[in-house]
C-alpha cells in the first residue's frame, strides 16, 4: 500500500515576549498563528472499517491538535518561566488571564518543537507525524520535519 500524507490546518491567537531579545519582540505582543500538521501512514484497507480509505480521520486529528495545542494556546500569553516578565505573568494570572509558562524562549522555532512532541505522543502507533509548519506572520514561519530529527548513519565500511 502507498504511504499517504494528509494535512490539517489550525489557527489560534497567542501573545508572547522574548526576554533578553534585542528588538521589538522583547515587548509583549501577539500573533495570529497558523499551524499545519501533516501525518503519514497507510490508508485503512479493511472495507468493513467505517474509516476505510483514510489514513486518519481528519476529525480525529483535529481532536488531538485542539486538545494539545489550540485549546491551550489560543488567546494565551506565553512566557519563558525564567523571564523577568514573571511579575507581569503573575499579575495577568491574578486577573484571570490565560498565561503559559514554558521551559524555553517562546519563538516559533521552539514552539514547533514543543508542539511536535505533544502531537507525536497522542497519535495512533500506525500514524507518524511527518511535519509541522507554524506560521507566525504572513511571511514568516518555522517548520519541523521528522526526517530532520533522525540520527545520521555512520559511514559504511568497505
CSV table of N, CA and C in Angstrom, one decimal:
chain,number,residue,atom,x,y,z
A,1,UNK,N,0.8,-1.2,0.0
A,1,UNK,CA,0.0,0.0,0.0
A,1,UNK,C,0.9,1.2,0.0
A,2,UNK,N,0.4,2.3,-0.6
A,2,UNK,CA,1.1,3.5,-0.7
A,2,UNK,C,1.1,4.3,0.6
A,3,UNK,N,2.2,4.9,1.0
A,3,UNK,CA,2.2,5.8,2.2
A,3,UNK,C,1.5,7.1,1.7
A,4,UNK,N,0.6,7.7,2.5
A,4,UNK,CA,-0.1,8.9,2.1
A,4,UNK,C,0.1,9.9,3.2
A,5,UNK,N,0.4,11.2,2.9
A,5,UNK,CA,0.4,12.3,3.8
A,5,UNK,C,-0.9,13.0,3.8
A,6,UNK,N,-1.4,13.4,4.9
A,6,UNK,CA,-2.6,14.3,5.0
A,6,UNK,C,-2.2,15.4,5.9
A,7,UNK,N,-2.8,16.6,5.6
A,7,UNK,CA,-2.5,17.8,6.4
A,7,UNK,C,-3.8,18.4,6.8
A,8,UNK,N,-3.8,18.9,8.0
A,8,UNK,CA,-4.9,19.7,8.6
A,8,UNK,C,-4.3,21.0,9.1
A,9,UNK,N,-5.1,22.1,8.9
A,9,UNK,CA,-4.6,23.4,9.3
A,9,UNK,C,-5.4,23.9,10.5
A,10,UNK,N,-4.8,24.7,11.3
A,10,UNK,CA,-5.4,25.2,12.5
A,10,UNK,C,-5.0,26.7,12.7
A,11,UNK,N,-5.8,27.5,13.4
A,11,UNK,CA,-5.5,28.9,13.6
A,11,UNK,C,-5.7,29.2,15.1
A,12,UNK,N,-4.9,30.0,15.7
A,12,UNK,CA,-5.1,30.4,17.1
A,12,UNK,C,-4.3,31.7,17.3
A,13,UNK,N,-4.7,32.5,18.3
A,13,UNK,CA,-4.1,33.8,18.6
A,13,UNK,C,-3.4,33.6,19.9
A,14,UNK,N,-2.1,34.0,19.9
A,14,UNK,CA,-1.3,33.9,21.1
A,14,UNK,C,-0.4,35.1,21.3
A,15,UNK,N,-0.2,35.5,22.5
A,15,UNK,CA,0.7,36.6,22.8
A,15,UNK,C,2.0,36.0,23.4
A,16,UNK,N,3.1,36.7,23.3
A,16,UNK,CA,4.3,36.3,23.9
A,16,UNK,C,5.3,37.5,24.0
A,17,UNK,N,6.4,37.2,24.7
A,17,UNK,CA,7.5,38.2,24.7
A,17,UNK,C,8.8,37.4,24.8
A,18,UNK,N,9.8,37.9,24.1
A,18,UNK,CA,11.1,37.2,24.1
A,18,UNK,C,12.1,38.0,25.0
A,19,UNK,N,12.2,37.4,26.2
A,19,UNK,CA,13.1,38.1,27.2
A,19,UNK,C,14.5,38.1,26.7
A,20,UNK,N,15.2,39.2,26.9
A,20,UNK,CA,16.6,39.3,26.5
A,20,UNK,C,16.9,39.6,25.1
A,21,UNK,N,15.8,39.6,24.3
A,21,UNK,CA,15.9,39.9,22.8
A,21,UNK,C,16.3,41.3,22.6
A,22,UNK,N,17.0,41.6,21.5
A,22,UNK,CA,17.5,43.0,21.2
A,22,UNK,C,16.6,43.8,20.2
A,23,UNK,N,15.3,43.3,20.1
A,23,UNK,CA,14.4,44.0,19.1
A,23,UNK,C,13.1,44.2,19.7
A,24,UNK,N,12.1,44.6,18.9
A,24,UNK,CA,10.8,44.9,19.4
A,24,UNK,C,10.1,43.7,20.0
A,25,UNK,N,10.5,42.5,19.7
A,25,UNK,CA,9.8,41.3,20.2
A,25,UNK,C,10.1,41.0,21.7
A,26,UNK,N,10.9,41.9,22.3
A,26,UNK,CA,11.1,41.8,23.7
A,26,UNK,C,9.9,42.3,24.5
A,27,UNK,N,9.1,43.1,23.8
A,27,UNK,CA,7.8,43.6,24.3
A,27,UNK,C,6.7,42.5,24.1
A,28,UNK,N,5.7,42.6,25.1
A,28,UNK,CA,4.6,41.7,24.9
A,28,UNK,C,3.8,42.0,23.7
A,29,UNK,N,3.5,41.0,22.8
A,29,UNK,CA,2.8,41.3,21.6
A,29,UNK,C,2.2,39.9,21.2
A,30,UNK,N,1.4,39.9,20.1
A,30,UNK,CA,0.7,38.7,19.8
A,30,UNK,C,0.8,38.4,18.3
A,31,UNK,N,0.4,37.2,17.9
A,31,UNK,CA,0.4,36.7,16.6
A,31,UNK,C,-0.9,35.9,16.3
A,32,UNK,N,-1.3,35.9,15.1
A,32,UNK,CA,-2.4,35.0,14.6
A,32,UNK,C,-1.7,33.9,13.9
A,33,UNK,N,-1.4,32.8,14.7
A,33,UNK,CA,-0.6,31.7,14.3
A,33,UNK,C,-1.5,30.8,13.4
A,34,UNK,N,-0.8,30.2,12.4
A,34,UNK,CA,-1.4,29.2,11.6
A,34,UNK,C,-0.5,27.9,11.7
A,35,UNK,N,-1.1,26.8,12.1
A,35,UNK,CA,-0.4,25.6,12.3
A,35,UNK,C,-0.9,24.6,11.3
A,36,UNK,N,0.0,24.1,10.4
A,36,UNK,CA,-0.3,23.0,9.5
A,36,UNK,C,0.4,21.7,10.1
A,37,UNK,N,-0.4,20.7,10.2
A,37,UNK,CA,0.0,19.4,10.8
A,37,UNK,C,-0.1,18.3,9.7
A,38,UNK,N,1.0,17.7,9.3
A,38,UNK,CA,1.0,16.7,8.3
A,38,UNK,C,1.4,15.3,9.0
A,39,UNK,N,0.6,14.3,8.8
A,39,UNK,CA,0.9,13.0,9.2
A,39,UNK,C,1.0,12.1,8.0
A,40,UNK,N,1.6,10.9,8.3
A,40,UNK,CA,1.8,10.0,7.2
A,40,UNK,C,1.5,8.6,7.6
A,41,UNK,N,0.9,7.8,6.7
A,41,UNK,CA,0.5,6.4,7.1
A,41,UNK,C,-0.1,5.8,5.9
A,42,UNK,N,-0.5,4.5,6.1
A,42,UNK,CA,-1.2,3.7,5.0
A,42,UNK,C,-2.7,3.9,5.2
A,43,UNK,N,-3.4,4.2,4.1
A,43,UNK,CA,-4.9,4.2,4.3
A,43,UNK,C,-5.4,2.9,4.7
A,44,UNK,N,-6.5,2.9,5.5
A,44,UNK,CA,-7.1,1.7,6.0
A,44,UNK,C,-7.7,0.9,4.8
A,45,UNK,N,-7.3,-0.4,4.8
A,45,UNK,CA,-7.8,-1.3,3.6
A,45,UNK,C,-8.9,-2.2,4.0
A,46,UNK,N,-9.3,-2.2,5.2
A,46,UNK,CA,-10.4,-3.1,5.7
A,46,UNK,C,-11.7,-2.4,5.3
A,47,UNK,N,-12.4,-3.1,4.3
A,47,UNK,CA,-13.7,-2.5,3.8
A,47,UNK,C,-14.8,-2.5,4.8
A,48,UNK,N,-14.7,-3.2,5.8
A,48,UNK,CA,-15.7,-3.2,6.9
A,48,UNK,C,-15.5,-2.1,7.9
A,49,UNK,N,-14.3,-1.5,7.9
A,49,UNK,CA,-14.0,-0.4,8.8
A,49,UNK,C,-14.7,0.9,8.3
A,50,UNK,N,-15.3,1.6,9.2
A,50,UNK,CA,-16.0,2.8,8.9
A,50,UNK,C,-15.0,3.9,8.4
A,51,UNK,N,-13.8,3.7,8.7
A,51,UNK,CA,-12.8,4.7,8.2
A,51,UNK,C,-12.0,4.2,7.0
A,52,UNK,N,-12.6,3.2,6.3
A,52,UNK,CA,-12.0,2.6,5.1
A,52,UNK,C,-11.5,3.7,4.2
A,53,UNK,N,-10.2,3.6,3.7
A,53,UNK,CA,-9.7,4.5,2.8
A,53,UNK,C,-9.0,5.7,3.4
A,54,UNK,N,-9.1,5.9,4.7
A,54,UNK,CA,-8.5,7.0,5.4
A,54,UNK,C,-7.2,6.6,6.0
A,55,UNK,N,-6.2,7.6,6.1
A,55,UNK,CA,-5.0,7.4,6.9
A,55,UNK,C,-5.4,7.6,8.3
A,56,UNK,N,-6.0,8.7,8.6
A,56,UNK,CA,-6.6,9.0,9.9
A,56,UNK,C,-7.8,10.0,9.6
A,57,UNK,N,-8.8,9.8,10.3
A,57,UNK,CA,-10.0,10.7,10.2
A,57,UNK,C,-9.6,12.1,10.5
A,58,UNK,N,-9.8,13.1,9.6
A,58,UNK,CA,-9.5,14.5,9.9
A,58,UNK,C,-10.0,14.9,11.3
A,59,UNK,N,-11.2,14.4,11.6
A,59,UNK,CA,-11.8,14.8,12.9
A,59,UNK,C,-11.0,14.3,14.1
A,60,UNK,N,-10.5,13.1,13.9
A,60,UNK,CA,-9.6,12.5,15.0
A,60,UNK,C,-8.3,13.3,15.1
A,61,UNK,N,-7.7,13.7,14.0
A,61,UNK,CA,-6.5,14.5,14.1
A,61,UNK,C,-6.9,15.9,14.7
A,62,UNK,N,-8.0,16.4,14.3
A,62,UNK,CA,-8.5,17.7,14.9
A,62,UNK,C,-8.6,17.6,16.4
A,63,UNK,N,-9.2,16.5,16.9
A,63,UNK,CA,-9.3,16.4,18.4
A,63,UNK,C,-8.0,16.4,19.1
A,64,UNK,N,-7.0,15.7,18.5
A,64,UNK,CA,-5.6,15.7,19.1
A,64,UNK,C,-5.0,17.1,19.1
A,65,UNK,N,-5.0,17.7,18.0
A,65,UNK,CA,-4.3,19.0,17.9
A,65,UNK,C,-5.1,20.1,18.7
A,66,UNK,N,-6.4,20.1,18.7
A,66,UNK,CA,-7.1,21.0,19.5
A,66,UNK,C,-6.8,20.9,21.0
A,67,UNK,N,-6.9,19.6,21.5
A,67,UNK,CA,-6.7,19.4,22.9
A,67,UNK,C,-5.3,19.7,23.4
A,68,UNK,N,-4.3,19.4,22.5
A,68,UNK,CA,-2.9,19.5,22.9
A,68,UNK,C,-2.3,20.9,22.6
A,69,UNK,N,-2.8,21.6,21.6
A,69,UNK,CA,-2.3,22.9,21.2
A,69,UNK,C,-3.3,24.0,21.2
A,70,UNK,N,-4.2,23.9,20.3
A,70,UNK,CA,-5.1,25.1,20.1
A,70,UNK,C,-5.9,25.5,21.3
A,71,UNK,N,-6.5,24.6,22.0
A,71,UNK,CA,-7.3,24.9,23.2
A,71,UNK,C,-6.5,25.5,24.3
A,72,UNK,N,-5.2,25.2,24.4
A,72,UNK,CA,-4.3,25.7,25.4
A,72,UNK,C,-3.7,27.0,25.0
A,73,UNK,N,-3.3,27.1,23.8
A,73,UNK,CA,-2.5,28.3,23.4
A,73,UNK,C,-3.4,29.5,22.9
A,74,UNK,N,-4.6,29.2,22.4
A,74,UNK,CA,-5.5,30.2,21.9
A,74,UNK,C,-5.8,31.3,22.9
A,75,UNK,N,-5.5,32.5,22.6
A,75,UNK,CA,-5.8,33.6,23.5
A,75,UNK,C,-5.0,33.5,24.8
A,76,UNK,N,-3.9,32.9,24.8
A,76,UNK,CA,-3.0,32.8,26.0
A,76,UNK,C,-1.8,33.7,25.7
A,77,UNK,N,-1.1,34.0,26.8
A,77,UNK,CA,0.2,34.7,26.7
A,77,UNK,C,1.3,33.7,27.2
A,78,UNK,N,2.3,33.6,26.4
A,78,UNK,CA,3.3,32.6,26.7
A,78,UNK,C,4.6,33.3,27.0
A,79,UNK,N,5.2,32.9,28.2
A,79,UNK,CA,6.5,33.5,28.6
A,79,UNK,C,7.4,32.3,29.0
A,80,UNK,N,8.7,32.5,28.8
A,80,UNK,CA,9.7,31.6,29.4
A,80,UNK,C,9.6,31.8,30.9
A,81,UNK,N,9.6,30.6,31.6
A,81,UNK,CA,9.3,30.7,33.0
A,81,UNK,C,10.5,31.4,33.7
A,82,UNK,N,11.6,31.7,33.1
A,82,UNK,CA,12.7,32.4,33.7
A,82,UNK,C,12.7,33.9,33.3
A,83,UNK,N,11.6,34.3,32.7
A,83,UNK,CA,11.6,35.7,32.2
A,83,UNK,C,11.5,36.7,33.3
A,84,UNK,N,12.1,37.9,33.1
A,84,UNK,CA,11.8,39.0,34.1
A,84,UNK,C,10.4,39.5,34.0
A,85,UNK,N,9.6,39.0,33.0
A,85,UNK,CA,8.2,39.3,32.9
A,85,UNK,C,7.4,38.5,33.9
A,86,UNK,N,8.0,37.8,34.8
A,86,UNK,CA,7.2,36.9,35.7
A,86,UNK,C,6.3,37.6,36.6
A,87,UNK,N,6.6,38.8,37.0
A,87,UNK,CA,5.7,39.6,37.8
A,87,UNK,C,4.4,40.0,37.0
A,88,UNK,N,4.7,40.3,35.7
A,88,UNK,CA,3.5,40.6,34.8
A,88,UNK,C,2.7,39.4,34.6
A,89,UNK,N,3.4,38.2,34.4
A,89,UNK,CA,2.6,37.0,34.2
A,89,UNK,C,1.8,36.7,35.5
A,90,UNK,N,2.3,36.8,36.7
A,90,UNK,CA,1.5,36.6,37.9
A,90,UNK,C,0.4,37.6,38.0
A,91,UNK,N,0.6,38.8,37.6
A,91,UNK,CA,-0.5,39.8,37.7
A,91,UNK,C,-1.6,39.4,36.7
A,92,UNK,N,-1.2,39.0,35.5
A,92,UNK,CA,-2.2,38.6,34.5
A,92,UNK,C,-3.0,37.4,35.0
A,93,UNK,N,-2.3,36.4,35.6
A,93,UNK,CA,-3.0,35.3,36.1
A,93,UNK,C,-4.0,35.7,37.2
A,94,UNK,N,-3.6,36.6,38.1
A,94,UNK,CA,-4.4,37.0,39.2
A,94,UNK,C,-5.7,37.7,38.6
A,95,UNK,N,-5.6,38.2,37.4
A,95,UNK,CA,-6.8,38.8,36.8
A,95,UNK,C,-7.5,37.9,35.8
A,96,UNK,N,-7.3,36.6,36.0
A,96,UNK,CA,-7.9,35.5,35.3
A,96,UNK,C,-7.6,35.5,33.8
A,97,UNK,N,-6.3,35.9,33.5
A,97,UNK,CA,-5.8,35.8,32.1
A,97,UNK,C,-5.1,34.4,32.0
A,98,UNK,N,-5.2,33.9,30.7
A,98,UNK,CA,-4.5,32.6,30.5
A,98,UNK,C,-3.1,32.8,30.2
A,99,UNK,N,-2.2,32.4,31.1
A,99,UNK,CA,-0.7,32.5,31.0
A,99,UNK,C,-0.1,31.2,30.9
A,100,UNK,N,0.8,30.9,30.0
A,100,UNK,CA,1.5,29.7,29.9
A,100,UNK,C,3.0,30.0,30.1
A,101,UNK,N,3.6,29.3,31.1
A,101,UNK,CA,5.0,29.4,31.4
A,101,UNK,C,5.7,28.2,30.8
A,102,UNK,N,6.6,28.4,30.0
A,102,UNK,CA,7.3,27.3,29.3
A,102,UNK,C,8.8,27.3,29.7
A,103,UNK,N,9.5,26.1,29.4
A,103,UNK,CA,10.9,26.0,29.7
A,103,UNK,C,11.8,26.6,28.7
A,104,UNK,N,11.2,27.2,27.6
A,104,UNK,CA,12.0,27.7,26.5
A,104,UNK,C,11.6,29.1,26.1
A,105,UNK,N,12.5,29.7,25.3
A,105,UNK,CA,12.1,31.0,24.8
A,105,UNK,C,11.0,30.8,23.8
A,106,UNK,N,9.9,31.5,23.9
A,106,UNK,CA,8.7,31.1,23.1
A,106,UNK,C,8.8,31.7,21.6
A,107,UNK,N,9.8,31.3,20.9
A,107,UNK,CA,10.0,31.6,19.5
A,107,UNK,C,9.2,30.6,18.7
A,108,UNK,N,8.9,30.9,17.5
A,108,UNK,CA,8.2,29.9,16.6
A,108,UNK,C,9.0,28.6,16.5
A,109,UNK,N,10.3,28.7,16.4
A,109,UNK,CA,11.2,27.6,16.3
A,109,UNK,C,11.0,26.6,17.5
A,110,UNK,N,11.1,27.2,18.7
A,110,UNK,CA,10.9,26.4,19.9
A,110,UNK,C,9.5,25.9,20.1
A,111,UNK,N,8.5,26.7,19.8
A,111,UNK,CA,7.1,26.3,19.9
A,111,UNK,C,6.8,25.1,19.0
A,112,UNK,N,7.4,25.1,17.8
A,112,UNK,CA,7.1,24.0,16.8
A,112,UNK,C,7.7,22.7,17.3
A,113,UNK,N,8.8,22.8,18.0
A,113,UNK,CA,9.4,21.6,18.6
A,113,UNK,C,8.5,21.0,19.7
A,114,UNK,N,8.1,21.9,20.6
A,114,UNK,CA,7.2,21.6,21.7
A,114,UNK,C,5.9,20.9,21.1
A,115,UNK,N,5.3,21.5,20.1
A,115,UNK,CA,4.1,21.0,19.5
A,115,UNK,C,4.3,19.6,18.9
A,116,UNK,N,5.5,19.4,18.3
A,116,UNK,CA,5.7,18.1,17.7
A,116,UNK,C,5.7,17.0,18.7
A,117,UNK,N,6.3,17.3,19.9
A,117,UNK,CA,6.3,16.2,21.0
A,117,UNK,C,4.9,16.0,21.5
A,118,UNK,N,4.1,17.0,21.7
A,118,UNK,CA,2.8,16.9,22.2
A,118,UNK,C,1.9,16.1,21.2
A,119,UNK,N,2.0,16.4,19.9
A,119,UNK,CA,1.2,15.7,18.9
A,119,UNK,C,1.7,14.2,18.7
A,120,UNK,N,3.0,14.0,18.6
A,120,UNK,CA,3.5,12.6,18.4
A,120,UNK,C,3.0,11.7,19.5
A,121,UNK,N,3.0,12.2,20.8
A,121,UNK,CA,2.6,11.4,21.9
A,121,UNK,C,1.1,10.9,21.9
A,122,UNK,N,0.3,11.6,21.1
A,122,UNK,CA,-1.1,11.3,21.0
A,122,UNK,C,-1.5,10.5,19.8
A,123,UNK,N,-0.7,10.4,18.8
A,123,UNK,CA,-1.0,9.8,17.5
A,123,UNK,C,-1.1,8.2,17.7
A,124,UNK,N,-2.0,7.6,17.0
A,124,UNK,CA,-2.0,6.1,17.0
A,124,UNK,C,-0.7,5.6,16.5
A,125,UNK,N,-0.3,4.4,16.9
A,125,UNK,CA,1.0,3.8,16.6
A,125,UNK,C,1.3,3.7,15.1
A,126,UNK,N,0.2,3.5,14.3
A,126,UNK,CA,0.4,3.3,12.8
A,126,UNK,C,0.5,4.6,12.0
A,127,UNK,N,0.3,5.7,12.8
A,127,UNK,CA,0.4,7.0,12.1
A,127,UNK,C,1.6,7.8,12.7
A,128,UNK,N,2.4,8.4,11.8
A,128,UNK,CA,3.6,9.1,12.2
A,128,UNK,C,3.4,10.6,11.8
A,129,UNK,N,3.9,11.4,12.7
A,129,UNK,CA,4.0,12.9,12.4
A,129,UNK,C,5.0,13.1,11.4
A,130,UNK,N,4.7,13.7,10.3
A,130,UNK,CA,5.6,13.9,9.2
A,130,UNK,C,6.2,15.3,9.3
A,131,UNK,N,5.4,16.3,9.5
A,131,UNK,CA,5.9,17.7,9.6
A,131,UNK,C,4.9,18.6,10.2
A,132,UNK,N,5.4,19.7,10.7
A,132,UNK,CA,4.6,20.9,11.2
A,132,UNK,C,5.1,22.1,10.6
A,133,UNK,N,4.2,23.0,10.3
A,133,UNK,CA,4.6,24.4,9.9
A,133,UNK,C,3.8,25.4,10.8
A,134,UNK,N,4.6,26.2,11.5
A,134,UNK,CA,3.9,27.2,12.3
A,134,UNK,C,4.2,28.6,11.7
A,135,UNK,N,3.2,29.1,11.2
A,135,UNK,CA,3.3,30.4,10.6
A,135,UNK,C,2.9,31.5,11.6
A,136,UNK,N,3.9,32.4,11.8
A,136,UNK,CA,3.8,33.5,12.8
A,136,UNK,C,3.2,34.7,12.2
A,137,UNK,N,3.6,35.1,11.0
A,137,UNK,CA,3.1,36.2,10.3
A,137,UNK,C,2.9,35.8,8.8
A,138,UNK,N,2.4,36.7,8.0
A,138,UNK,CA,2.1,36.3,6.6
A,138,UNK,C,3.3,35.8,5.9
A,139,UNK,N,4.5,36.3,6.3
A,139,UNK,CA,5.7,36.0,5.6
A,139,UNK,C,6.8,35.2,6.4
A,140,UNK,N,6.4,34.8,7.6
A,140,UNK,CA,7.4,34.1,8.5
A,140,UNK,C,6.9,32.9,9.1
A,141,UNK,N,7.7,31.8,9.0
A,141,UNK,CA,7.2,30.5,9.6
A,141,UNK,C,8.4,29.7,10.0
A,142,UNK,N,8.1,28.7,10.9
A,142,UNK,CA,9.1,27.7,11.3
A,142,UNK,C,8.6,26.4,10.9
A,143,UNK,N,9.4,25.4,10.4
A,143,UNK,CA,9.0,24.1,10.0
A,143,UNK,C,9.8,23.1,10.8
A,144,UNK,N,9.1,22.0,11.1
A,144,UNK,CA,9.7,20.8,11.8
A,144,UNK,C,9.4,19.6,10.9
A,145,UNK,N,10.4,18.8,10.6
A,145,UNK,CA,10.2,17.6,9.8
A,145,UNK,C,10.8,16.4,10.6
A,146,UNK,N,10.0,15.3,10.6
A,146,UNK,CA,10.5,14.1,11.3
A,146,UNK,C,11.8,13.6,10.7
A,147,UNK,N,12.0,13.7,9.4
A,147,UNK,CA,13.2,13.2,8.7
A,147,UNK,C,14.4,14.0,9.2
A,148,UNK,N,14.2,15.3,9.6
A,148,UNK,CA,15.4,16.1,10.1
A,148,UNK,C,15.8,15.7,11.5
A,149,UNK,N,15.0,14.9,12.2
A,149,UNK,CA,15.3,14.6,13.5
A,149,UNK,C,16.0,13.2,13.7
A,150,UNK,N,16.1,12.5,12.6
A,150,UNK,CA,16.7,11.2,12.6
A,150,UNK,C,18.2,11.3,12.8
A,151,UNK,N,18.8,10.4,13.6
A,151,UNK,CA,20.2,10.5,13.8
A,151,UNK,C,21.0,10.1,12.5
A,152,UNK,N,22.0,10.8,12.2
A,152,UNK,CA,22.8,10.5,11.0
A,152,UNK,C,23.4,9.0,11.1
A,153,UNK,N,23.4,8.4,10.0
A,153,UNK,CA,24.0,7.0,10.0
A,153,UNK,C,25.5,7.1,9.9
A,154,UNK,N,26.2,6.2,10.6
A,154,UNK,CA,27.7,6.2,10.4
A,154,UNK,C,28.1,5.7,9.0
A,155,UNK,N,29.2,6.2,8.5
A,155,UNK,CA,29.6,5.8,7.2
A,155,UNK,C,29.8,4.2,7.1
A,156,UNK,N,29.5,3.6,6.0
A,156,UNK,CA,29.7,2.2,5.8
A,156,UNK,C,31.1,1.9,5.6
A,157,UNK,N,31.6,0.8,6.2
A,157,UNK,CA,32.9,0.3,6.0
A,157,UNK,C,32.9,-0.6,4.8
A,158,UNK,N,33.9,-0.5,4.0
A,158,UNK,CA,34.1,-1.4,2.8
A,158,UNK,C,35.0,-2.5,3.1
